[in-house]
Structure formats: C-alpha cells, structure tokens
CSV table of C-alpha atoms and ligand atoms in Angstrom, one decimal:
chain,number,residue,atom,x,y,z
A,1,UNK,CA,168.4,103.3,80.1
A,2,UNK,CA,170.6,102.0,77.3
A,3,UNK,CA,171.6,99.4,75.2
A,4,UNK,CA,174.4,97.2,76.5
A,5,UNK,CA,177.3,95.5,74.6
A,6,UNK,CA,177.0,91.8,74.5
A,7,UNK,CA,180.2,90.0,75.5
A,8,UNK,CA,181.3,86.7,72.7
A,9,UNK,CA,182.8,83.5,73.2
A,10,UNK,CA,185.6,83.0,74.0
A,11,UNK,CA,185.5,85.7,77.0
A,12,UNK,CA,186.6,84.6,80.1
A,13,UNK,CA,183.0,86.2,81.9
A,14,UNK,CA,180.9,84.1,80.2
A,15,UNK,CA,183.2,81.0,81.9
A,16,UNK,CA,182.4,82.3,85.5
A,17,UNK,CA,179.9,81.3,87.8
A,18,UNK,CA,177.5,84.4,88.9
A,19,UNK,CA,176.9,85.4,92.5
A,20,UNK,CA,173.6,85.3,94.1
A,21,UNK,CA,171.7,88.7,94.2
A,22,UNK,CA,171.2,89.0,98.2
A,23,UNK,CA,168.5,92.2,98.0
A,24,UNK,CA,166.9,93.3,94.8
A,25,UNK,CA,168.2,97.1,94.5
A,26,UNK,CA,167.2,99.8,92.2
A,27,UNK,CA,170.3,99.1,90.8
A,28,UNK,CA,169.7,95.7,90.1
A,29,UNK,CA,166.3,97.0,88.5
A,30,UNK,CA,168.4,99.2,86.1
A,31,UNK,CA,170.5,96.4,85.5
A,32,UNK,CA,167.4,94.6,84.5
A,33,UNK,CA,165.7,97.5,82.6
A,34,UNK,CA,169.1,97.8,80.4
A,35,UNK,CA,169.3,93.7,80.0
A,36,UNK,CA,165.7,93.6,78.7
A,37,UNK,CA,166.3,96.6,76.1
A,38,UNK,CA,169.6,94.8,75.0
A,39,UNK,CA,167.7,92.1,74.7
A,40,UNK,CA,165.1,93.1,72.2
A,41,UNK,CA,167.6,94.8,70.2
A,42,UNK,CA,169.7,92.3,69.9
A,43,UNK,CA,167.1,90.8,68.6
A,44,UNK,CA,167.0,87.3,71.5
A,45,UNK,CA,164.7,85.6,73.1
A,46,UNK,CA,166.9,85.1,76.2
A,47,UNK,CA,170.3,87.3,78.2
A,48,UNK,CA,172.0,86.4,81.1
A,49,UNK,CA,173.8,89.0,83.5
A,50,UNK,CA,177.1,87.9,82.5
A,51,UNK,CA,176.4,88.1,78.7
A,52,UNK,CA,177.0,91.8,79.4
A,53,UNK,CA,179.5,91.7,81.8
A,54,UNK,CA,177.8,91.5,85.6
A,55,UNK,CA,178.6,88.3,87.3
A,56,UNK,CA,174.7,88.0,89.2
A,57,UNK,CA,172.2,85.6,88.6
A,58,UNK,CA,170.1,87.6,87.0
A,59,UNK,CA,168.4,86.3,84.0
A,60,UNK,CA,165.3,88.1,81.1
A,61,UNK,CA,163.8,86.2,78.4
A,62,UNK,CA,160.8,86.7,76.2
A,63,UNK,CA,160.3,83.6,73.8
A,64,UNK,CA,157.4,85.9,72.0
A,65,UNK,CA,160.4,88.2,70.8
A,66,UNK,CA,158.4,91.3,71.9
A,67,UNK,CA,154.9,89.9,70.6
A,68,UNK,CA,153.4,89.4,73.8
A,69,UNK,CA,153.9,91.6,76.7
A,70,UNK,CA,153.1,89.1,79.4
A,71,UNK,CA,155.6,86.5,77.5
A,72,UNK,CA,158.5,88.6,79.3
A,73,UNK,CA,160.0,87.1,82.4
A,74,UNK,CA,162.8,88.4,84.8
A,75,UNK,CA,164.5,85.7,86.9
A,76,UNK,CA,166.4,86.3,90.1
A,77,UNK,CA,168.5,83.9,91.5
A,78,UNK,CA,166.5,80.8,89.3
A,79,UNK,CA,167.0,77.6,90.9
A,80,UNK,CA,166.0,74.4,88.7
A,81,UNK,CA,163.4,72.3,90.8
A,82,UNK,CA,162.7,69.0,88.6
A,83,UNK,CA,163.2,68.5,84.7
A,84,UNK,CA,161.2,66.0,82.7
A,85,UNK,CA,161.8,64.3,79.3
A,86,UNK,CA,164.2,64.7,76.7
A,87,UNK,CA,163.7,67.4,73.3
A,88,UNK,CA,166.1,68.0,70.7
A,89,UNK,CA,166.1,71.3,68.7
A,90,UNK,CA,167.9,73.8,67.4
A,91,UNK,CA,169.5,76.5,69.7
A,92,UNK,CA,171.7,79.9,69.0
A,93,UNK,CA,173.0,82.6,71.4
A,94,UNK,CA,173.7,85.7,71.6
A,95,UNK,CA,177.2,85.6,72.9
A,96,UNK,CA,178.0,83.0,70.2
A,97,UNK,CA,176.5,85.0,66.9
A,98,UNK,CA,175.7,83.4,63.8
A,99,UNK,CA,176.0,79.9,64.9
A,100,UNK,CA,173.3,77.6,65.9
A,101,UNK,CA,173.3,73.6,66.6
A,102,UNK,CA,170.5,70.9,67.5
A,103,UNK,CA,171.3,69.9,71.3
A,104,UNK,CA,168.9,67.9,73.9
A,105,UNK,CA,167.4,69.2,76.7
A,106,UNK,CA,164.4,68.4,79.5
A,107,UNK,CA,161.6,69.2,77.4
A,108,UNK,CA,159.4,70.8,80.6
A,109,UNK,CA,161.0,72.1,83.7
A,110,UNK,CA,160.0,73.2,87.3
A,111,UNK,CA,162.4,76.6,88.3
A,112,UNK,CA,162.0,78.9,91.0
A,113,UNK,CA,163.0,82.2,90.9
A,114,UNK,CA,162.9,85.7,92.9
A,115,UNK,CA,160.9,88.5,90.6
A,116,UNK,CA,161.9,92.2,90.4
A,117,UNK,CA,159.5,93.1,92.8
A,118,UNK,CA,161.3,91.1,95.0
A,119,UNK,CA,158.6,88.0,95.3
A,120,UNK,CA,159.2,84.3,95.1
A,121,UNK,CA,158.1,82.6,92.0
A,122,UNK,CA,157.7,79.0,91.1
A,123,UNK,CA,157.2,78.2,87.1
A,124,UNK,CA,156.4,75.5,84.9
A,125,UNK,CA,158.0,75.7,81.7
A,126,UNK,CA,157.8,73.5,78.5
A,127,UNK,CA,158.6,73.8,75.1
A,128,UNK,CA,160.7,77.0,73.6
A,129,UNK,CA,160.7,78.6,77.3
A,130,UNK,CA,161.6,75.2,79.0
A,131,UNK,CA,164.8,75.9,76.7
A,132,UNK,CA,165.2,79.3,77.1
A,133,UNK,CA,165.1,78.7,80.8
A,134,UNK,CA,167.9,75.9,81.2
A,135,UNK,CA,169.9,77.4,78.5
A,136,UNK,CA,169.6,81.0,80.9
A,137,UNK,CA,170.8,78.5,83.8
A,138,UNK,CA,173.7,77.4,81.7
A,139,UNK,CA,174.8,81.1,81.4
A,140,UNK,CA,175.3,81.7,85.0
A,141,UNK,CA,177.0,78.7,85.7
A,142,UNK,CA,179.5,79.7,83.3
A,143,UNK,CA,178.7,77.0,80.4
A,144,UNK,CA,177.7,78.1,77.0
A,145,UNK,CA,175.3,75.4,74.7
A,146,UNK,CA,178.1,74.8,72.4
A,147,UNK,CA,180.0,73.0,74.8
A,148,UNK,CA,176.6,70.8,74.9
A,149,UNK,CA,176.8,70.2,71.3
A,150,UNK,CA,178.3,66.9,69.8
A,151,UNK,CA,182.4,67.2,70.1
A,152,UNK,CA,183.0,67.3,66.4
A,153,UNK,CA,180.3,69.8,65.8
A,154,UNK,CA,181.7,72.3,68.8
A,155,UNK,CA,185.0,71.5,67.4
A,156,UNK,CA,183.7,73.5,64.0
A,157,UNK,CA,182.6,76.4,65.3
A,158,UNK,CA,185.1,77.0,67.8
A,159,UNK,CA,187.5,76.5,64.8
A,160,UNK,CA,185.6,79.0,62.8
A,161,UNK,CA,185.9,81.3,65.1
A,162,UNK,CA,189.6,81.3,65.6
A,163,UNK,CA,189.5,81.9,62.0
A,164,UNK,CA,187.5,85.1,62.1
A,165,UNK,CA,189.4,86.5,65.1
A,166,UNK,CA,192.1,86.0,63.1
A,167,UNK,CA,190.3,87.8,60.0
A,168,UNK,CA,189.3,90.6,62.2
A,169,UNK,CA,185.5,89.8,61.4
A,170,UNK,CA,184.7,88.3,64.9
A,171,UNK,CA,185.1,90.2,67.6
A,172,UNK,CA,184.7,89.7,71.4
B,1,NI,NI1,172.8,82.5,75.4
C-alpha cells in the first residue's frame, strides 16, 4: 500500500494513450489499491492510471469523496456505449491543481467496463459521475479537460503555469 505521486500537466504521460489491461493480476489489484488511497488523499473524486505514471486503462472514482462506501467504482478497460444530452459545469483535476473551468459534457452516459474481480460491467451514469466517468475516459486517451475548455480560457492557465514553473511554485 501507499500513496502515489500524481503526475501535472504539462507531462508527456498524461499525453499518451493507455494500453488495454489483457488479465486482471494481483498486480493490477495493487495498482488499484494504491490509485484509490492516492485518490482519497489527494483529496479527488476521480484518478486515472496514467495520472500516476502507468499507461493502462485503469480508472477509480468515488464522486461521494469517501462518504459512501458503495459510491466507489473501479473501471477496467471502460468503453463508452451511448451518451445523451448536453451539461455544463465546473470541472478541476488532479494533474492540473488549482485550476478549474465550466466545460460541456453528455449529461448521462452508458460505459462498460471490466471490475477487479475480473467481471463485466455495464453502467448508467448521470450527473457528477456521468462527468467523472468521461472526464476518466479523457485521461486514458491522453486528453486533459483543459484542452476542452474555451481557447482563450486554456490559453490562461496554460500561461499561468509557465509562469509558476518558471517561479519554481509548480511543479510536475
Ligand atoms: Ni483528471
């Protein structure tokens, strides 16, 4: 067990598309174990494999934060099957800290997924998991949801965030 450091934008990793997990291994279940403690100490609602440096499609998110046990889910391999509607709202990640932005997204989705224990899942999602889920799918296709924001608006942050590598307060 342990706590894993989260990789920040602008690294290279978080660009790159994640392979397929072909069997679910008890390394993959440590994998998953650490991914789901980094998570909730981050604190997030949401990590991706790649966020700490392991190019698989593996995904966790709990959009309880911790509240609710059962509100914790472990994707494998997540495939989206449909998406519906259109919701704006305001989104952050953890590989991009302290900087959020409204974007649109499918406001309920259909994703199917293989759990840890190795089953196939189908889920309906809508609201803040609906979110969490296609922002998750962003991840391991290598896009990050500032590059969904409005240009001028991902313009800004990208340029604040030159300016703290520069100062030394950003660090990735
Ligand atoms: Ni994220």
């Amino acid at each position: 067990m342990g706590i894993l450091p989260i990789l920040h934008y602008p690294d290279e990793i978080l660009r790159q598309v994640s392979e397929p997990v072909e069997t679910v291994t008890d390394e993959i279940r440590e994998l998953i174990d650490q991914m789901i403690e980094t998570m909730y100490a981050a604190p997030g609602v949401g990590l991706a494999a790649n966020q700490v440096g392991v190019l698989k499609r593996i995904a966790v998110m709990d959009v309880s934060s911790g509240k609710k046990p059962e509100a914790l889910i472990v994707m494998i391999n997540p495939e989206l099957l449909s998406s519906e509607g259109e919701e704006s709202y305001e989104e952050g990640c953890l590989s991009v800290p302290n900087f959020t932005g409204d974007l649109n997204r499918a406001g309920s989705v259909q994703v199917c997924y293989t759990t840890t224990e190795g089953r196939k899942m189908t889920l309906c999602a809508e609201g803040l998991l609906a979110r969490a889920v296609q922002h998750e799918l962003d991840h391991l296709n290598g896009f990050l949801f500032i590059d969904r924001l409005p240009v001028m608006k991902r313009d800004m942050i990208k340029r604040k965030i030159k300016k703290a590598i520069r100062q030394g307060v950003y660090q990735y």
